[in-house]
Each structure stands twice: as structure tokens, then as C-alpha cells.
Coordinates of C-alpha atoms in Angstrom, one line a residue:
X1 CA 33.4 -5.5 -10.4
X2 CA 29.8 -6.6 -11.6
X3 CA 31.0 -9.1 -14.5
X4 CA 34.2 -9.7 -16.3
X5 CA 34.9 -6.3 -17.6
X6 CA 32.2 -4.6 -16.4
X7 CA 31.8 -1.9 -13.4
X8 CA 28.5 -2.0 -11.4
X9 CA 27.9 2.1 -10.7
X10 CA 25.1 3.2 -8.2
X11 CA 24.2 6.9 -8.7
X12 CA 21.9 9.1 -6.4
X13 CA 19.1 11.2 -8.3
X14 CA 17.0 13.6 -7.8
X15 CA 14.3 15.1 -10.3
X16 CA 11.1 17.1 -10.6
X17 CA 8.6 14.8 -11.9
X18 CA 6.0 17.5 -13.3
X19 CA 6.9 17.0 -17.0
X20 CA 7.7 13.2 -16.6
X21 CA 4.9 10.2 -17.2
X22 CA 6.8 8.6 -14.0
X23 CA 10.1 7.0 -13.8
X24 CA 9.7 3.8 -15.9
X25 CA 10.7 4.2 -19.7
X26 CA 7.4 3.8 -22.2
X27 CA 6.7 4.1 -25.6
X28 CA 8.6 6.2 -27.8
X29 CA 8.0 9.7 -27.4
X30 CA 6.7 9.7 -23.9
X31 CA 9.0 11.6 -21.7
X32 CA 10.1 9.4 -18.5
X33 CA 13.2 9.8 -16.0
X34 CA 14.6 6.7 -16.8
X35 CA 15.1 7.3 -20.6
X36 CA 16.1 10.8 -19.9
X37 CA 18.9 9.9 -17.6
X38 CA 19.9 6.8 -19.4
X39 CA 20.4 9.0 -22.6
X40 CA 22.5 11.5 -20.5
X41 CA 24.8 8.2 -18.7
X42 CA 24.8 6.7 -22.5
X43 CA 26.8 9.9 -23.8
X44 CA 29.2 9.7 -21.0
X45 CA 29.9 5.8 -21.3
X46 CA 30.0 6.4 -24.9
X47 CA 28.1 3.4 -25.0
X48 CA 24.3 2.4 -24.4
X49 CA 23.4 2.2 -20.3
X50 CA 20.4 0.5 -18.7
X51 CA 19.1 1.6 -15.2
X52 CA 17.9 -0.1 -12.4
X53 CA 15.9 2.0 -9.9
X54 CA 15.0 1.6 -6.1
X55 CA 11.4 2.9 -6.5
X56 CA 9.4 3.3 -10.0
X57 CA 7.5 6.8 -9.2
X58 CA 4.5 7.9 -10.8
X59 CA 3.7 10.3 -13.4
X60 CA 4.0 13.8 -11.6
X61 CA 6.1 12.2 -8.5
X62 CA 9.4 14.0 -7.8
X63 CA 12.5 12.2 -5.8
X64 CA 15.4 13.5 -3.9
X65 CA 16.7 10.5 -3.0
X66 CA 16.4 8.0 -6.1
X67 CA 19.1 5.4 -6.0
X68 CA 19.9 3.5 -9.4
X69 CA 22.3 1.4 -10.5
X70 CA 24.2 0.3 -14.0
X71 CA 26.7 -2.1 -15.3
X72 CA 29.3 -0.7 -17.7
X73 CA 32.9 -1.5 -19.3
X74 CA 33.4 2.4 -19.4
X75 CA 36.1 3.3 -17.0
X76 CA 35.1 6.6 -15.4
X77 CA 35.9 8.6 -12.4
X78 CA 33.1 9.1 -10.1
X79 CA 33.5 12.8 -10.7
X80 CA 33.1 12.1 -14.5
X81 CA 30.0 10.2 -14.0
X82 CA 28.3 13.1 -11.8
X83 CA 29.5 16.1 -13.7
X84 CA 29.1 14.2 -17.0
X85 CA 25.7 13.2 -16.4
X86 CA 24.6 16.8 -15.5
X87 CA 26.0 18.3 -18.4
X88 CA 23.8 16.2 -20.6
X89 CA 20.4 16.5 -18.6
X90 CA 17.7 19.0 -18.5
X91 CA 17.3 21.4 -15.8
X92 CA 14.6 18.9 -13.8
X93 CA 16.9 15.8 -13.2
X94 CA 20.1 15.8 -11.8
X95 CA 22.9 13.2 -10.3
X96 CA 24.1 13.7 -6.7
X97 CA 26.7 11.4 -6.2
X98 CA 28.2 8.1 -7.8
X99 CA 30.1 5.3 -6.0
X100 CA 31.6 1.8 -7.9
X101 CA 29.7 -1.3 -6.0
X102 CA 29.8 -4.9 -5.3
X103 CA 28.3 -7.4 -8.0
X104 CA 25.9 -8.6 -5.5
X105 CA 24.3 -4.6 -5.1
X106 CA 21.0 -4.0 -6.8
X107 CA 19.3 -0.9 -6.4
X108 CA 15.7 -2.3 -6.0
X109 CA 16.4 -5.5 -4.4
X110 CA 19.0 -4.7 -1.7
X111 CA 17.0 -1.7 -0.1
X112 CA 15.7 -2.3 3.2
X113 CA 13.7 0.8 3.4
X114 CA 12.1 3.5 1.7
X115 CA 11.0 6.9 2.8
X116 CA 8.4 9.4 1.0
X117 CA 7.4 13.2 2.1
X118 CA 3.9 14.6 0.9
X119 CA 3.9 18.3 1.0
X120 CA 0.7 20.3 1.4
X121 CA 0.2 24.0 1.3
X122 CA -2.7 24.8 3.5
X123 CA -4.2 28.5 2.7
X124 CA -7.1 29.5 0.9
X125 CA -5.1 31.2 -1.8
X126 CA -3.3 29.0 -4.2
X127 CA 0.3 29.7 -4.6
X128 CA 2.3 31.1 -7.5
X129 CA 5.5 29.6 -6.4
X130 CA 6.2 25.9 -6.1
X131 CA 2.5 25.3 -7.4
X132 CA 3.8 21.9 -9.2
X133 CA 6.2 20.7 -6.3
X134 CA 3.3 21.0 -3.7
X135 CA -0.1 20.1 -3.2
X136 CA -2.5 23.0 -2.5
X137 CA -5.4 22.3 -0.2
X138 CA -7.9 25.5 0.2
X139 CA -9.4 23.7 3.3
X140 CA -8.5 24.7 6.8
X141 CA -6.5 21.3 8.2
X142 CA -5.8 20.4 11.6
X143 CA -2.4 18.6 11.2
X144 CA -3.1 17.3 15.0
X145 CA -6.3 15.3 13.9
X146 CA -4.2 13.9 11.2
X147 CA -1.3 12.9 13.2
X148 CA -3.4 11.3 15.5
X149 CA -5.3 9.2 12.8
X150 CA -1.7 8.5 11.4
X151 CA -1.2 6.3 14.1
X152 CA -3.5 4.1 13.3
X153 CA -1.8 2.7 10.0
X154 CA 1.9 2.2 11.6
X155 CA 3.0 -1.0 12.0
X156 CA 2.3 -4.3 10.0
X157 CA -1.1 -4.4 8.2
X158 CA -3.0 -5.3 4.9
X159 CA -3.0 -2.0 3.0
X160 CA -5.6 -3.4 0.2
X161 CA -7.6 0.0 0.9
X162 CA -5.0 2.2 0.2
X163 CA -3.5 0.1 -2.9
X164 CA -4.3 1.1 -6.6
X165 CA -6.6 -1.1 -8.9
X166 CA -3.4 -1.3 -11.1
X167 CA -0.8 -2.3 -8.4
X168 CA 1.3 -5.2 -9.3
X169 CA 2.6 -6.2 -5.3
X170 CA 2.3 -9.7 -4.5
X171 CA 1.1 -9.1 -1.6
X172 CA -1.1 -6.1 0.1
X173 CA 0.8 -6.6 3.8
X174 CA 3.4 -4.0 4.4
X175 CA 5.0 -2.6 7.3
X176 CA 5.0 1.1 8.3
X177 CA 7.8 2.4 10.6
X178 CA 6.8 5.8 11.0
X179 CA 4.0 7.9 9.9
X180 CA 4.5 11.8 11.0
X181 CA 2.3 14.6 10.2
X182 CA 3.9 18.0 11.2
X183 CA 3.1 21.8 10.4
X184 CA 5.6 24.6 9.6
X185 CA 3.8 27.8 9.0
X186 CA 1.3 27.3 5.9
X187 CA 2.8 23.7 5.2
X188 CA 1.9 20.5 6.6
X189 CA 4.4 17.5 5.9
X190 CA 3.3 14.1 5.9
X191 CA 6.7 11.6 6.6
X192 CA 6.3 8.0 6.1
X193 CA 8.8 5.2 6.1
X194 CA 8.3 1.8 5.0
X195 CA 9.9 -1.4 3.5
X196 CA 8.3 -1.2 0.7
X197 CA 4.8 0.7 -0.7
X198 CA 2.3 -0.3 -2.9
X199 CA 0.9 1.6 -5.7
X200 CA -0.6 4.9 -4.7
X201 CA -0.4 3.8 -1.1
X202 CA 1.1 7.1 0.3
X203 CA -0.8 9.3 -1.9
X204 CA -4.2 7.3 -0.8
X205 CA -3.1 7.7 3.1
X206 CA -2.6 11.6 2.4
X207 CA -6.2 11.6 0.7
X208 CA -7.3 10.0 3.8
X209 CA -5.7 12.0 6.3
X210 CA -6.7 15.2 4.6
X211 CA -10.3 14.5 4.8
X212 CA -9.9 13.5 8.4
X213 CA -7.9 17.3 9.1
X214 CA -10.8 18.7 7.5
X215 CA -13.5 17.5 9.9
X216 CA -15.4 15.8 7.4
X217 CA -14.5 12.4 9.1
X218 CA -13.7 11.4 12.5
X219 CA -10.0 10.0 13.3
X220 CA -11.2 6.8 13.9
X221 CA -12.2 6.6 10.2
X222 CA -8.5 5.9 9.2
X223 CA -8.5 2.6 10.9
X224 CA -12.0 2.0 9.6
X225 CA -10.7 2.3 5.9
X226 CA -7.4 0.3 6.8
X227 CA -9.8 -2.8 8.3
X228 CA -12.2 -2.7 5.5
X229 CA -9.2 -3.6 2.9
X230 CA -11.8 -2.3 0.1
X231 CA -10.2 0.7 -2.2
X232 CA -13.1 2.6 -2.9
X233 CA -13.7 3.5 1.0
X234 CA -10.8 5.8 1.1
X235 CA -11.8 8.4 -1.1
X236 CA -9.8 10.4 -3.6
X237 CA -6.6 9.5 -4.3
X238 CA -4.1 12.8 -3.6
X239 CA -2.5 14.6 -6.1
X240 CA 1.2 13.7 -7.0
X241 CA 2.5 17.1 -7.1
X242 CA 3.1 17.0 -3.1
X243 CA 4.9 13.5 -3.0
X244 CA 8.7 12.9 -3.1
X245 CA 10.8 9.9 -2.7
X246 CA 13.1 11.4 0.0
X247 CA 15.5 7.8 0.7
X248 CA 16.6 4.6 0.3
X249 CA 18.1 2.7 3.1
X250 CA 20.5 -0.3 2.5
X251 CA 23.0 -2.0 4.8
X252 CA 25.9 -0.8 6.1
X253 CA 28.3 -2.7 3.9
X254 CA 27.5 -0.7 1.2
X255 CA 28.3 2.6 2.5
X256 CA 26.4 4.7 0.1
X257 CA 26.6 8.4 0.3
X258 CA 24.2 10.2 2.8
X259 CA 22.6 13.6 2.1
X260 CA 20.2 15.6 3.6
X261 CA 16.5 14.4 3.8
X262 CA 14.6 16.7 1.0
X263 CA 13.0 18.2 -0.7
X264 CA 15.2 21.2 -0.7
X265 CA 12.7 23.9 0.7
X266 CA 12.3 21.7 3.6
X267 CA 15.9 21.4 4.5
X268 CA 15.5 24.8 7.0
X269 CA 13.0 22.6 9.4
X270 CA 14.9 21.1 12.2
X271 CA 12.0 19.6 13.7
X272 CA 11.7 17.4 10.5
X273 CA 15.2 15.8 11.3
X274 CA 15.3 11.8 12.2

């Protein structure tokens, strides 16, 4: 119970962010994932629902491992929360699981790690399929050079050079636990896990690594950009369409349901596991 007469419910959520202005609720008439999901859940609860999320994604960014929570007096089965929400949601937002949580659980503040994947389609011809769910780069990219450069960014660093100007984080110092770059046919996947991220951090990292992958800059440039601590050193911010929040981690005490690490079209690549 979250408080007297209330239940705290956690949900696993996935969404295609293409037509939304990000997660966070904004001015009336601006489509956001939060408002869309709150409306659907409010119908199930038969009362207003207000959500807290693990990570606020930007406009155009997707998620297949988002975690949210809300407090409600409505007594519903976990199946009813999942199925009821999905019946009332549009095709590009889906609830995958629900669980009653203890009062001290918080989707954002109890998260101990977050994981993103950035998916690049690397071919001269623009793809007709998944064109809002991947980033297309027509220049030949050397994934091995990108993977080598990525290792300069692993560990505890000041990521000011990869931080958006409007970032509200108190500190630019973050710890990247892993940053892997792998090629799968025409696709290149950047897989990054950290305790927390700065605004546009992953997209700015992707931009730097793609520049190195073309041969336009040397492998060591990633370290130079990092050490400069100046955003303009790193070049263009990569497009949001290729970015996915794929996992949020919590301590074992919460026993949240575990699903595959997405997005769905990558689940057949065994070498991405881990």
C-alpha cells in the first residue's frame, strides 16, 4: 500500500515515439506519451491517474523498457490494468506488465541503472521499412573503429561535451558501465548502460561515433571531445528515431518482471544478449 487506502502500481511500458513530443506532459493539444497513457489508465481506474516514469524520453525517442508508477484507490487485478490500458491506448503505446509495489518504490529515484540502444541502418539506399524506428546513415561506417572509440567513454567522466544546453542535471559527471558497438548486416547497434544520462547524451555520443566511423575523424577524437568538456566540439546531435530506452534496473528486492532487451526487431541477434 502506498498510503492509507491507496495502492502503488508499477507498469512496464513500450512506445513508438515518432508522433509524440516526448514523454512529459506539455501544453494542451501537444501529444505526449505521458498524457496518452494517463488518459487510458484513468478510464481503467475510473478516476484521474498521474504517472512518474524512470526516464523522460525526448521527442521522437522510443522505449521498450520504460517503467512507470502511479498511486490509486482503484482495486483491479494486474491483468485488468494491462489489458484495460491496452484497449484504451493507440497502436503505438503498449503496457506489457503491472505489479503492486511497496510504498517506498519510485520508478525514477529507485532505478540503479538505465540502458539505451541506438540503431543505425547503414546503406546507400534509404530504407522504406522502419524509417521512423532507425537512423539511416548512407555513408559507409566502420563499426570496429566506432567500437574502439567508444571505449574512451566508458567509466566515470565529465560528459559536458555530450550534454545539451538545456540539460537540467545537477552534475555532468556520469558513469558509463558499458558502451558496445556491433554490426548486424546493414544495422549497427550502439548499446550503452549507465546509472543516469544527461539530456541528449546518447544521441551526441552516437553523432561522434558515426563521424569516426566514416573516417572523417580519428578514433582518438572521442577522447578529445570528452576531455574538451565543450559541447560544440562534438558536432551534430544524431537523429532521435534510432534511440530506444531498452531497460531500467532496480534492486532485487522489488522483483520486477523481466522481459527481453529490445527493440523487437533485434531480439533474434543472440550476440546482443548480455
